[in-house]
Tab-separated table of C-alpha atoms in Angstrom:
chain	number	residue	atom	x	y	z
A	13	UNK	CA	-140.931	-56.090	-1.324
A	14	UNK	CA	-139.421	-52.745	-0.314
A	15	UNK	CA	-140.652	-50.614	2.594
A	16	UNK	CA	-142.681	-48.195	0.481
A	17	UNK	CA	-144.514	-51.054	-1.208
A	18	UNK	CA	-145.192	-52.682	2.147
A	19	UNK	CA	-146.671	-49.426	3.523
A	20	UNK	CA	-148.936	-49.005	0.483
A	21	UNK	CA	-149.849	-52.665	0.537
A	22	UNK	CA	-150.743	-52.516	4.227
A	23	UNK	CA	-152.883	-49.397	3.760
A	24	UNK	CA	-154.782	-50.983	0.884
A	25	UNK	CA	-155.328	-54.092	2.956
A	26	UNK	CA	-156.873	-52.192	5.846
A	27	UNK	CA	-159.169	-50.282	3.522
A	28	UNK	CA	-160.126	-53.420	1.640
A	29	UNK	CA	-160.953	-55.387	4.773
A	30	UNK	CA	-163.043	-52.571	6.220
A	31	UNK	CA	-165.210	-52.472	3.074
A	32	UNK	CA	-165.771	-56.177	2.457
A	33	UNK	CA	-169.387	-56.105	3.685
A	34	UNK	CA	-170.497	-53.164	1.500
A	35	UNK	CA	-171.273	-54.765	-1.843
A	36	UNK	CA	-170.588	-57.896	-3.808
A	37	UNK	CA	-168.702	-56.038	-6.480
A	38	UNK	CA	-166.015	-55.220	-3.905
A	39	UNK	CA	-165.078	-58.892	-3.938
A	40	UNK	CA	-163.741	-58.375	-7.447
A	41	UNK	CA	-160.092	-57.458	-7.569
A	42	UNK	CA	-159.721	-53.847	-8.832
A	43	UNK	CA	-157.538	-53.581	-11.890
A	44	UNK	CA	-154.038	-52.351	-11.175
A	45	UNK	CA	-154.403	-52.747	-7.401
A	46	UNK	CA	-152.465	-55.022	-5.054
A	47	UNK	CA	-155.031	-56.877	-2.965
A	48	UNK	CA	-153.444	-59.423	-0.609
A	49	UNK	CA	-154.423	-62.978	-1.432
A	50	UNK	CA	-151.411	-65.248	-1.182
A	51	UNK	CA	-149.650	-66.308	1.975
A	52	UNK	CA	-146.567	-64.484	0.712
A	53	UNK	CA	-148.610	-61.272	0.672
A	54	UNK	CA	-149.573	-61.639	4.318
A	55	UNK	CA	-146.157	-62.910	5.334
A	56	UNK	CA	-144.588	-59.773	3.856
A	57	UNK	CA	-146.679	-57.610	6.182
A	58	UNK	CA	-144.816	-59.096	9.138
A	59	UNK	CA	-141.628	-57.509	7.781
A	60	UNK	CA	-143.109	-53.994	7.970
A	61	UNK	CA	-140.446	-52.570	10.282
A	62	UNK	CA	-141.998	-49.145	10.871
A	63	UNK	CA	-145.484	-50.437	11.589
A	64	UNK	CA	-144.855	-53.803	13.264
A	65	UNK	CA	-141.414	-53.732	14.896
A	66	UNK	CA	-141.044	-50.401	16.715
A	67	UNK	CA	-141.076	-50.426	20.518
A	68	UNK	CA	-141.229	-46.816	21.700
A	69	UNK	CA	-140.659	-46.266	25.447
A	70	UNK	CA	-139.690	-42.584	25.492
A	71	UNK	CA	-141.253	-41.543	28.800
A	72	UNK	CA	-140.021	-44.628	30.665
A	73	UNK	CA	-136.531	-43.966	29.308
A	74	UNK	CA	-136.731	-40.370	30.531
A	75	UNK	CA	-137.768	-41.514	33.997
A	76	UNK	CA	-134.863	-43.988	34.181
A	77	UNK	CA	-132.342	-41.537	32.764
A	78	UNK	CA	-131.914	-43.863	29.799
A	79	UNK	CA	-132.463	-40.945	27.429
A	80	UNK	CA	-131.283	-37.336	27.565
A	81	UNK	CA	-134.028	-34.712	27.560
A	82	UNK	CA	-132.957	-31.330	26.255
A	83	UNK	CA	-133.860	-28.084	28.000
A	84	UNK	CA	-136.283	-27.357	25.147
A	85	UNK	CA	-138.629	-30.076	26.434
A	86	UNK	CA	-138.201	-29.059	30.063
A	87	UNK	CA	-140.163	-25.856	29.637
A	88	UNK	CA	-143.809	-25.080	30.297
A	89	UNK	CA	-144.786	-26.455	26.894
A	90	UNK	CA	-143.986	-30.081	27.765
A	91	UNK	CA	-145.132	-30.806	31.359
A	92	UNK	CA	-145.266	-34.566	30.724
A	93	UNK	CA	-141.551	-34.610	29.944
A	94	UNK	CA	-140.797	-32.578	33.053
A	95	UNK	CA	-142.845	-34.880	35.265
A	96	UNK	CA	-140.997	-38.036	34.208
A	97	UNK	CA	-137.497	-36.701	33.573
A	98	UNK	CA	-137.359	-34.503	36.672
A	99	UNK	CA	-139.499	-36.819	38.891
A	100	UNK	CA	-141.796	-33.862	39.441
A	101	UNK	CA	-144.917	-35.077	41.241
A	102	UNK	CA	-146.515	-31.634	41.217
A	103	UNK	CA	-147.505	-32.203	37.564
A	104	UNK	CA	-150.672	-34.078	36.623
A	105	UNK	CA	-149.429	-36.307	33.802
A	106	UNK	CA	-152.943	-37.407	32.834
A	107	UNK	CA	-153.833	-33.795	32.120
A	108	UNK	CA	-150.794	-33.217	29.930
A	109	UNK	CA	-150.356	-36.489	28.052
A	110	UNK	CA	-151.320	-35.095	24.680
A	111	UNK	CA	-147.700	-34.654	23.620
A	112	UNK	CA	-146.430	-38.249	23.769
A	113	UNK	CA	-148.963	-40.702	22.370
A	114	UNK	CA	-146.599	-42.724	20.188
A	115	UNK	CA	-146.018	-45.579	22.632
A	116	UNK	CA	-149.727	-46.380	22.765
A	117	UNK	CA	-150.593	-46.052	19.097
A	118	UNK	CA	-147.399	-47.690	17.890
A	119	UNK	CA	-147.998	-50.590	20.269
A	120	UNK	CA	-151.456	-51.155	18.848
A	121	UNK	CA	-150.128	-50.740	15.321
A	122	UNK	CA	-147.786	-53.655	16.049
A	123	UNK	CA	-150.765	-55.649	17.347
A	124	UNK	CA	-152.984	-54.672	14.388
A	125	UNK	CA	-150.476	-56.095	11.910
A	126	UNK	CA	-150.401	-59.371	13.830
A	127	UNK	CA	-154.199	-59.513	14.081
A	128	UNK	CA	-154.584	-58.835	10.371
A	129	UNK	CA	-152.216	-61.645	9.430
A	130	UNK	CA	-153.777	-64.047	11.926
A	131	UNK	CA	-157.243	-63.382	10.476
A	132	UNK	CA	-156.152	-64.192	6.930
A	133	UNK	CA	-153.127	-66.493	6.969
A	134	UNK	CA	-155.041	-69.763	7.273
A	135	UNK	CA	-157.183	-69.021	4.184
A	136	UNK	CA	-154.438	-67.437	2.078
A	137	UNK	CA	-153.630	-69.018	-1.281
A	138	UNK	CA	-150.473	-70.491	-2.813
A	139	UNK	CA	-149.260	-72.258	0.326
A	140	UNK	CA	-149.298	-75.537	2.195
A	141	UNK	CA	-151.076	-75.901	5.534
A	142	UNK	CA	-147.704	-76.120	7.271
A	143	UNK	CA	-146.607	-72.830	5.720
A	144	UNK	CA	-149.871	-71.163	6.733
A	145	UNK	CA	-149.467	-72.363	10.321
A	146	UNK	CA	-145.934	-70.960	10.492
A	147	UNK	CA	-146.917	-67.496	9.278
A	148	UNK	CA	-149.860	-67.503	11.682
A	149	UNK	CA	-147.491	-68.488	14.507
A	150	UNK	CA	-145.034	-65.681	13.686
A	151	UNK	CA	-147.881	-63.166	13.938
A	152	UNK	CA	-149.183	-64.716	17.156
A	153	UNK	CA	-145.771	-64.530	18.847
A	154	UNK	CA	-145.282	-60.949	17.690
A	155	UNK	CA	-148.653	-59.993	19.181
A	156	UNK	CA	-147.654	-61.418	22.562
A	157	UNK	CA	-144.409	-59.458	22.517
A	158	UNK	CA	-146.214	-56.211	21.720
A	159	UNK	CA	-148.620	-56.755	24.617
A	160	UNK	CA	-145.713	-57.151	27.045
A	161	UNK	CA	-144.458	-53.680	26.134
A	162	UNK	CA	-147.870	-52.085	26.611
A	163	UNK	CA	-148.657	-53.924	29.849
A	164	UNK	CA	-145.366	-52.961	31.439
A	165	UNK	CA	-145.724	-49.340	30.414
A	166	UNK	CA	-149.374	-48.460	31.064
A	167	UNK	CA	-150.330	-50.864	33.871
A	168	UNK	CA	-148.961	-51.775	37.277
A	169	UNK	CA	-146.463	-54.599	37.511
A	170	UNK	CA	-147.708	-58.171	37.825
A	171	UNK	CA	-148.524	-59.315	41.369
A	172	UNK	CA	-150.398	-62.599	41.754
A	173	UNK	CA	-152.519	-61.226	44.598
A	174	UNK	CA	-153.940	-58.345	42.541
A	175	UNK	CA	-153.454	-59.359	38.895
A	176	UNK	CA	-157.032	-60.611	38.526
A	177	UNK	CA	-158.558	-57.364	39.772
A	178	UNK	CA	-156.273	-54.597	38.523
A	179	UNK	CA	-156.923	-53.296	35.031
A	180	UNK	CA	-154.265	-53.475	32.352
A	181	UNK	CA	-154.543	-52.453	28.681
A	182	UNK	CA	-157.182	-53.018	25.982
A	183	UNK	CA	-157.243	-56.579	24.673
A	184	UNK	CA	-157.770	-56.180	20.937
A	185	UNK	CA	-157.742	-59.355	18.863
A	186	UNK	CA	-159.378	-58.007	15.700
A	187	UNK	CA	-157.945	-55.807	12.952
A	188	UNK	CA	-161.344	-54.216	12.246
A	189	UNK	CA	-161.614	-50.485	12.872
A	190	UNK	CA	-163.481	-49.819	16.148
A	191	UNK	CA	-163.768	-53.538	16.874
A	192	UNK	CA	-165.304	-54.231	20.311
A	193	UNK	CA	-162.740	-54.827	23.041
A	194	UNK	CA	-162.375	-54.911	26.794
A	195	UNK	CA	-159.747	-53.373	29.000
A	196	UNK	CA	-158.432	-56.620	30.387
A	197	UNK	CA	-157.040	-57.271	33.826
A	198	UNK	CA	-153.314	-57.751	34.252
A	199	UNK	CA	-153.930	-61.495	34.610
A	200	UNK	CA	-155.942	-61.649	31.389
A	201	UNK	CA	-153.238	-59.886	29.408
A	202	UNK	CA	-150.491	-62.146	30.775
A	203	UNK	CA	-152.644	-65.214	30.117
A	204	UNK	CA	-153.061	-64.035	26.517
A	205	UNK	CA	-149.323	-63.541	26.061
A	206	UNK	CA	-148.471	-66.983	27.387
A	207	UNK	CA	-151.255	-68.665	25.423
A	208	UNK	CA	-150.186	-66.955	22.201
A	209	UNK	CA	-146.595	-68.137	22.602
A	210	UNK	CA	-147.500	-71.674	23.636
A	211	UNK	CA	-149.896	-72.022	20.706
A	212	UNK	CA	-147.290	-70.648	18.289
A	213	UNK	CA	-144.317	-72.735	19.421
A	214	UNK	CA	-145.198	-76.080	17.730
A	215	UNK	CA	-145.364	-74.402	14.318
A	216	UNK	CA	-142.199	-72.327	14.512
A	217	UNK	CA	-138.697	-73.164	13.278
A	218	UNK	CA	-135.819	-72.876	15.737
A	219	UNK	CA	-134.895	-69.516	14.195
A	220	UNK	CA	-137.277	-67.229	12.343
A	221	UNK	CA	-137.154	-66.900	8.574
A	222	UNK	CA	-135.393	-63.610	9.211
A	223	UNK	CA	-134.339	-61.863	12.423
A	224	UNK	CA	-137.581	-59.840	12.595
A	225	UNK	CA	-139.649	-63.004	12.935
A	226	UNK	CA	-139.482	-64.908	16.234
A	227	UNK	CA	-138.581	-68.561	16.078
A	228	UNK	CA	-138.586	-71.029	18.973
A	229	UNK	CA	-135.415	-69.549	20.472
A	230	UNK	CA	-136.910	-66.042	20.624
A	231	UNK	CA	-140.133	-67.405	22.108
A	232	UNK	CA	-138.263	-69.283	24.825
A	233	UNK	CA	-136.302	-66.115	25.640
A	234	UNK	CA	-139.507	-64.093	25.711
A	235	UNK	CA	-141.221	-66.571	28.033
A	236	UNK	CA	-138.234	-66.309	30.390
A	237	UNK	CA	-138.794	-62.535	30.401
A	238	UNK	CA	-142.539	-62.897	31.030
A	239	UNK	CA	-142.192	-65.414	33.855
A	240	UNK	CA	-139.486	-63.296	35.496
A	241	UNK	CA	-141.899	-60.344	35.487
A	242	UNK	CA	-144.553	-62.624	37.018
A	243	UNK	CA	-142.049	-63.566	39.771
A	244	UNK	CA	-142.230	-67.210	38.709
A	245	UNK	CA	-138.500	-67.765	38.949
A	246	UNK	CA	-138.487	-71.518	38.319
A	247	UNK	CA	-140.296	-71.046	35.003
A	248	UNK	CA	-138.123	-68.058	34.108
A	249	UNK	CA	-134.965	-70.110	34.511
A	250	UNK	CA	-136.459	-73.085	32.652
A	251	UNK	CA	-137.068	-70.980	29.566
A	252	UNK	CA	-133.791	-69.065	29.859
A	253	UNK	CA	-132.046	-72.447	29.761
A	254	UNK	CA	-134.016	-73.420	26.654
A	255	UNK	CA	-133.094	-70.179	24.920
A	256	UNK	CA	-129.416	-70.421	25.839
A	257	UNK	CA	-129.335	-74.016	24.581
A	258	UNK	CA	-130.172	-72.613	21.148
A	259	UNK	CA	-127.902	-69.547	21.259
A	260	UNK	CA	-125.489	-68.683	24.067
A	261	UNK	CA	-123.145	-66.370	22.135
A	262	UNK	CA	-121.889	-63.152	23.712
A	263	UNK	CA	-120.416	-60.246	21.778
A	264	UNK	CA	-116.989	-59.107	22.985
A	265	UNK	CA	-117.373	-55.381	23.627
A	266	UNK	CA	-113.842	-55.152	24.985
A	267	UNK	CA	-112.525	-55.883	21.486
A	268	UNK	CA	-114.875	-53.314	19.976
A	269	UNK	CA	-113.601	-50.715	22.427
A	270	UNK	CA	-109.972	-51.521	21.641
A	271	UNK	CA	-110.673	-51.138	17.927
A	272	UNK	CA	-112.102	-47.648	18.502
A	273	UNK	CA	-110.028	-46.576	21.501
A	274	UNK	CA	-108.508	-43.559	19.765
A	275	UNK	CA	-111.878	-42.034	18.879
A	276	UNK	CA	-113.327	-42.839	22.281
A	277	UNK	CA	-110.488	-41.501	24.388
A	278	UNK	CA	-109.244	-38.521	22.359
A	279	UNK	CA	-110.719	-35.213	23.462
A	280	UNK	CA	-112.733	-33.387	20.821
A	281	UNK	CA	-113.155	-36.399	18.529
A	282	UNK	CA	-116.809	-37.273	17.878
A	283	UNK	CA	-116.623	-39.664	14.929
A	284	UNK	CA	-119.279	-42.325	15.299
A	285	UNK	CA	-118.595	-46.014	14.703
A	286	UNK	CA	-121.059	-48.437	13.130
A	287	UNK	CA	-123.101	-50.167	15.810
A	288	UNK	CA	-122.643	-53.933	16.080
A	289	UNK	CA	-126.149	-54.204	17.613
A	290	UNK	CA	-127.927	-54.449	14.282
A	291	UNK	CA	-129.785	-57.264	12.592
A	292	UNK	CA	-126.769	-59.590	12.617
A	293	UNK	CA	-125.706	-59.011	16.255
A	294	UNK	CA	-124.630	-62.444	17.502
A	295	UNK	CA	-126.655	-62.053	20.704
A	296	UNK	CA	-129.997	-61.617	18.911
A	297	UNK	CA	-132.825	-64.108	19.160
A	298	UNK	CA	-135.077	-61.641	17.361
A	299	UNK	CA	-134.934	-57.926	16.541
A	300	UNK	CA	-137.196	-55.034	17.533
A	301	UNK	CA	-136.418	-51.366	16.891
A	302	UNK	CA	-136.704	-48.643	19.504
A	303	UNK	CA	-138.051	-45.215	18.493
A	304	UNK	CA	-136.698	-45.396	14.937
A	305	UNK	CA	-136.852	-48.068	12.280
A	306	UNK	CA	-134.166	-46.379	10.186
A	307	UNK	CA	-130.444	-46.172	10.857
A	308	UNK	CA	-129.643	-43.452	13.368
A	309	UNK	CA	-127.286	-42.549	16.200
A	310	UNK	CA	-127.737	-44.287	19.523
A	311	UNK	CA	-129.780	-42.287	22.052
A	312	UNK	CA	-127.919	-39.731	24.184
A	313	UNK	CA	-127.858	-40.036	27.987
A	314	UNK	CA	-127.905	-37.486	30.817
A	315	UNK	CA	-124.632	-36.818	32.589
A	316	UNK	CA	-125.735	-38.443	35.845
A	317	UNK	CA	-126.603	-41.762	34.135
A	318	UNK	CA	-123.002	-42.977	34.379
A	319	UNK	CA	-123.125	-42.927	38.186
A	320	UNK	CA	-124.162	-46.601	38.280
A	321	UNK	CA	-121.882	-47.792	35.484
A	322	UNK	CA	-119.090	-50.172	36.445
A	323	UNK	CA	-115.568	-48.862	35.944
A	324	UNK	CA	-114.219	-50.152	32.631
A	325	UNK	CA	-117.622	-50.990	31.127
A	326	UNK	CA	-116.562	-51.251	27.479
A	327	UNK	CA	-120.110	-51.526	26.183
A	328	UNK	CA	-121.218	-48.329	27.879
A	329	UNK	CA	-118.137	-46.327	26.968
A	330	UNK	CA	-118.122	-47.638	23.390
A	331	UNK	CA	-121.583	-46.198	22.913
A	332	UNK	CA	-121.372	-42.979	24.936
A	333	UNK	CA	-118.807	-40.259	25.525
A	334	UNK	CA	-119.276	-37.242	27.780
A	335	UNK	CA	-119.598	-34.031	25.778
A	336	UNK	CA	-119.683	-30.462	27.090
A	337	UNK	CA	-121.418	-28.039	24.750
A	338	UNK	CA	-120.975	-25.114	27.122
A	339	UNK	CA	-123.636	-23.120	28.880
A	340	UNK	CA	-124.412	-26.028	31.170
A	341	UNK	CA	-125.325	-28.440	28.370
A	342	UNK	CA	-123.435	-31.629	29.159
A	343	UNK	CA	-124.533	-35.135	28.277
A	344	UNK	CA	-123.280	-38.489	27.048
A	345	UNK	CA	-123.100	-38.212	23.284
A	346	UNK	CA	-123.932	-41.296	21.210
A	347	UNK	CA	-120.758	-42.660	19.647
A	348	UNK	CA	-122.346	-45.410	17.538
A	349	UNK	CA	-124.783	-45.257	14.658
A	350	UNK	CA	-126.841	-47.772	12.730
A	351	UNK	CA	-129.514	-50.179	13.972
A	352	UNK	CA	-130.106	-51.115	17.624
A	353	UNK	CA	-132.034	-54.090	18.961
A	354	UNK	CA	-133.866	-52.281	21.758
A	355	UNK	CA	-136.972	-54.437	22.084
A	356	UNK	CA	-136.003	-57.913	20.950
A	357	UNK	CA	-134.565	-60.762	23.013
A	358	UNK	CA	-130.816	-61.152	23.443
A	359	UNK	CA	-128.515	-63.693	25.058
A	360	UNK	CA	-127.061	-61.336	27.681
A	361	UNK	CA	-130.560	-60.824	29.098
A	362	UNK	CA	-131.011	-64.600	29.390
A	363	UNK	CA	-127.705	-65.059	31.239
A	364	UNK	CA	-128.741	-62.346	33.698
A	365	UNK	CA	-132.226	-63.813	34.162
A	366	UNK	CA	-130.643	-67.163	34.960
A	367	UNK	CA	-128.119	-65.497	37.293
A	368	UNK	CA	-130.949	-63.861	39.271
A	369	UNK	CA	-132.849	-67.129	39.509
A	370	UNK	CA	-129.764	-68.946	40.778
A	371	UNK	CA	-129.143	-66.250	43.386
A	372	UNK	CA	-132.731	-66.600	44.595
A	373	UNK	CA	-132.273	-70.387	44.921
A	374	UNK	CA	-129.212	-69.790	47.100
A	375	UNK	CA	-126.577	-70.924	44.591
A	376	UNK	CA	-124.578	-67.710	44.868
A	377	UNK	CA	-121.465	-69.149	43.221
A	378	UNK	CA	-123.390	-70.190	40.108
A	379	UNK	CA	-125.146	-66.824	39.984
A	380	UNK	CA	-121.827	-64.989	40.077
A	381	UNK	CA	-120.293	-67.350	37.513
A	382	UNK	CA	-123.072	-66.496	35.063
A	383	UNK	CA	-122.743	-62.784	35.812
A	384	UNK	CA	-118.977	-62.890	35.362
A	385	UNK	CA	-119.347	-64.665	32.030
A	386	UNK	CA	-121.253	-61.628	30.762
A	387	UNK	CA	-118.925	-59.139	32.494
A	388	UNK	CA	-115.836	-60.750	30.932
A	389	UNK	CA	-117.125	-59.572	27.532
A	390	UNK	CA	-118.047	-56.111	28.831
A	391	UNK	CA	-115.350	-54.983	31.291
A	392	UNK	CA	-111.938	-53.954	29.931
A	393	UNK	CA	-109.164	-56.402	30.778
A	394	UNK	CA	-107.210	-53.958	32.946
A	395	UNK	CA	-110.346	-53.309	35.027
A	396	UNK	CA	-111.859	-56.770	35.130
A	397	UNK	CA	-111.886	-58.835	38.298
A	398	UNK	CA	-114.314	-61.707	38.910
A	399	UNK	CA	-116.979	-60.602	41.356
A	400	UNK	CA	-117.927	-62.688	44.387
A	401	UNK	CA	-120.851	-62.357	46.768
A	402	UNK	CA	-121.629	-63.843	50.157
A	403	UNK	CA	-125.403	-63.306	50.102
A	404	UNK	CA	-128.210	-63.321	47.565
A	405	UNK	CA	-128.808	-59.633	48.254
A	406	UNK	CA	-125.194	-58.804	47.390
A	407	UNK	CA	-125.386	-60.925	44.245
A	408	UNK	CA	-128.601	-59.187	43.224
A	409	UNK	CA	-126.961	-55.792	43.623
A	410	UNK	CA	-124.247	-56.757	41.141
A	411	UNK	CA	-126.671	-58.479	38.742
A	412	UNK	CA	-128.969	-55.446	38.650
A	413	UNK	CA	-126.086	-53.062	38.026
A	414	UNK	CA	-124.957	-55.043	35.003
A	415	UNK	CA	-128.452	-55.744	33.703
A	416	UNK	CA	-129.770	-52.194	33.897
A	417	UNK	CA	-126.733	-50.828	32.071
A	418	UNK	CA	-126.715	-53.703	29.594
A	419	UNK	CA	-130.338	-53.088	28.564
A	420	UNK	CA	-130.415	-49.294	28.278
A	421	UNK	CA	-133.029	-48.272	25.738
A	422	UNK	CA	-135.369	-51.212	26.385
A	423	UNK	CA	-138.443	-51.546	28.612
A	424	UNK	CA	-136.669	-54.149	30.754
A	425	UNK	CA	-134.934	-52.016	33.422
A	426	UNK	CA	-138.251	-50.213	33.950
A	427	UNK	CA	-140.133	-53.527	34.226
A	428	UNK	CA	-137.501	-55.072	36.507
A	429	UNK	CA	-137.353	-52.202	38.985
A	430	UNK	CA	-141.146	-52.189	39.262
A	431	UNK	CA	-141.115	-55.948	39.919
A	432	UNK	CA	-138.326	-55.793	42.494
A	433	UNK	CA	-140.019	-53.029	44.454
A	434	UNK	CA	-143.444	-54.681	44.339
A	435	UNK	CA	-141.954	-57.946	45.591
A	436	UNK	CA	-139.932	-56.204	48.283
A	437	UNK	CA	-137.278	-58.897	48.829
A	438	UNK	CA	-134.535	-57.073	46.946
A	439	UNK	CA	-135.918	-53.550	46.483
A	440	UNK	CA	-134.116	-51.232	44.099
A	441	UNK	CA	-134.177	-47.504	44.789
A	442	UNK	CA	-133.447	-45.215	41.861
A	443	UNK	CA	-131.081	-42.507	43.155
A	444	UNK	CA	-129.106	-39.873	41.323
A	445	UNK	CA	-127.029	-36.794	41.967
A	446	UNK	CA	-128.265	-34.054	39.645
A	447	UNK	CA	-126.981	-30.485	39.768
A	448	UNK	CA	-125.215	-31.352	43.016
A	449	UNK	CA	-128.419	-32.534	44.719
A	450	UNK	CA	-129.153	-36.151	45.637
A	451	UNK	CA	-132.605	-37.192	44.417
A	452	UNK	CA	-134.496	-40.435	45.042
A	453	UNK	CA	-137.515	-41.912	43.269
A	454	UNK	CA	-139.427	-44.099	45.749
A	455	UNK	CA	-140.292	-47.581	44.577
A	456	UNK	CA	-143.964	-47.019	45.338
A	457	UNK	CA	-144.222	-43.773	43.373
A	458	UNK	CA	-147.130	-43.604	40.928
A	459	UNK	CA	-144.589	-42.433	38.336
A	460	UNK	CA	-143.707	-46.096	37.780
A	461	UNK	CA	-146.970	-46.560	35.842
A	462	UNK	CA	-147.360	-44.380	32.770
A	463	UNK	CA	-150.659	-42.693	31.935
A	464	UNK	CA	-152.700	-43.460	28.837
A	465	UNK	CA	-152.715	-40.652	26.249
A	466	UNK	CA	-155.631	-38.245	26.443
A	467	UNK	CA	-156.636	-39.108	22.897
A	468	UNK	CA	-157.197	-42.750	23.834
A	469	UNK	CA	-159.148	-41.859	26.978
A	470	UNK	CA	-161.396	-39.361	25.217
A	471	UNK	CA	-161.876	-41.466	22.066
A	472	UNK	CA	-161.423	-45.094	23.140
A	473	UNK	CA	-162.956	-46.634	20.022
A	474	UNK	CA	-164.868	-49.890	20.491
A	475	UNK	CA	-164.498	-50.107	24.259
A	476	UNK	CA	-163.945	-48.105	27.413
A	477	UNK	CA	-160.627	-47.124	28.953
A	478	UNK	CA	-159.772	-46.222	32.535
A	479	UNK	CA	-156.530	-44.746	33.844
A	480	UNK	CA	-154.267	-47.112	35.763
A	481	UNK	CA	-152.059	-44.363	37.205
A	482	UNK	CA	-153.496	-41.811	39.618
A	483	UNK	CA	-151.993	-38.874	37.764
């Protein structure tokens, strides 16, 4: 089924389900209409890339410097952009968040698709019970993954001491319009994520039917991510090991760079190469789009973003090249185009999770061995030297540098920095030199929790919604 058919099919489904209680005659299938009945119908909804697989983190990316913000958006018309991109605490983001609502509504669109499939998969026709359970499990795992994005964007980071009292995001488990819901605590949302994955795992194949659908390997990788965020480092490493046992491949970015060296190093040449980070990227456990579900150029980055990039980082410099447009407009231009797995789970992340866990256990040599295994595929041969560390703090410094540059465009650097600063053992201060001035974003700044959109606050639907950020 092509994308246009899926969109129409999904719209008809929502309308049909919202009207089922109106009259008996609505139970009759309208002539010429596609009303979902079979398991294949509901399974196809899970492939709806625009509505179920987009993970939009625009404002977090602006705050991190993981996306360039043009001067057009840094005017009086877009205060929210100014607040996050410029770290401007004089701006009340809650007042102005009527210009960037996509993260919230897209996140709940992802969840709505999962809820809709979960409500109907087990009674769908033309399938065995085993097939029904598998489709249900795909949807359940996808719902958990969508909640992680929302929780780590709109709520404070997980801390065991406060997770049961601090509010998180709305817990919506129904596809019905205006269904009753509660704004759960952080603990409740994390409990839901873990329960969804654990309930799904027995019914999933090792790899999903396609790369959009999470199999066991993707679920193990996701659990490693969740437990890392919860500061449960033993569990995080346990699941990273399980994921790596199923796929431990790393893409060699040094070879990609060598193949495109002329374009990348010749002044004035801006020909884009096809991104290898698409659906068939060998590091993928599953695939989730960023802002766009269609092929496009990789996001551009501000000039200062390269200040933390390791010399010879082939992945970074394969994707971005400094471009001066004149008049003070300088930024890292995207040199690749195609599809980019910004929200899904990848092997490099799992290696770096395991490396952090080993460093925390005191096995510094093992931590650095894991880090160097990733770096060997990222750092150009004439620049590469194995890194060593004498303390866990030194190892963490190197691991964070690689991880935060490796995962540009995803929620993970944002989530990790929040966690590290809340924990306090290895705090990470975001510092940059911009326009010749050194600027620092404190780890306890309220900017690390994004504000709900005004539309959701003023019209919360079937529940109530309170801000988690002060402004």
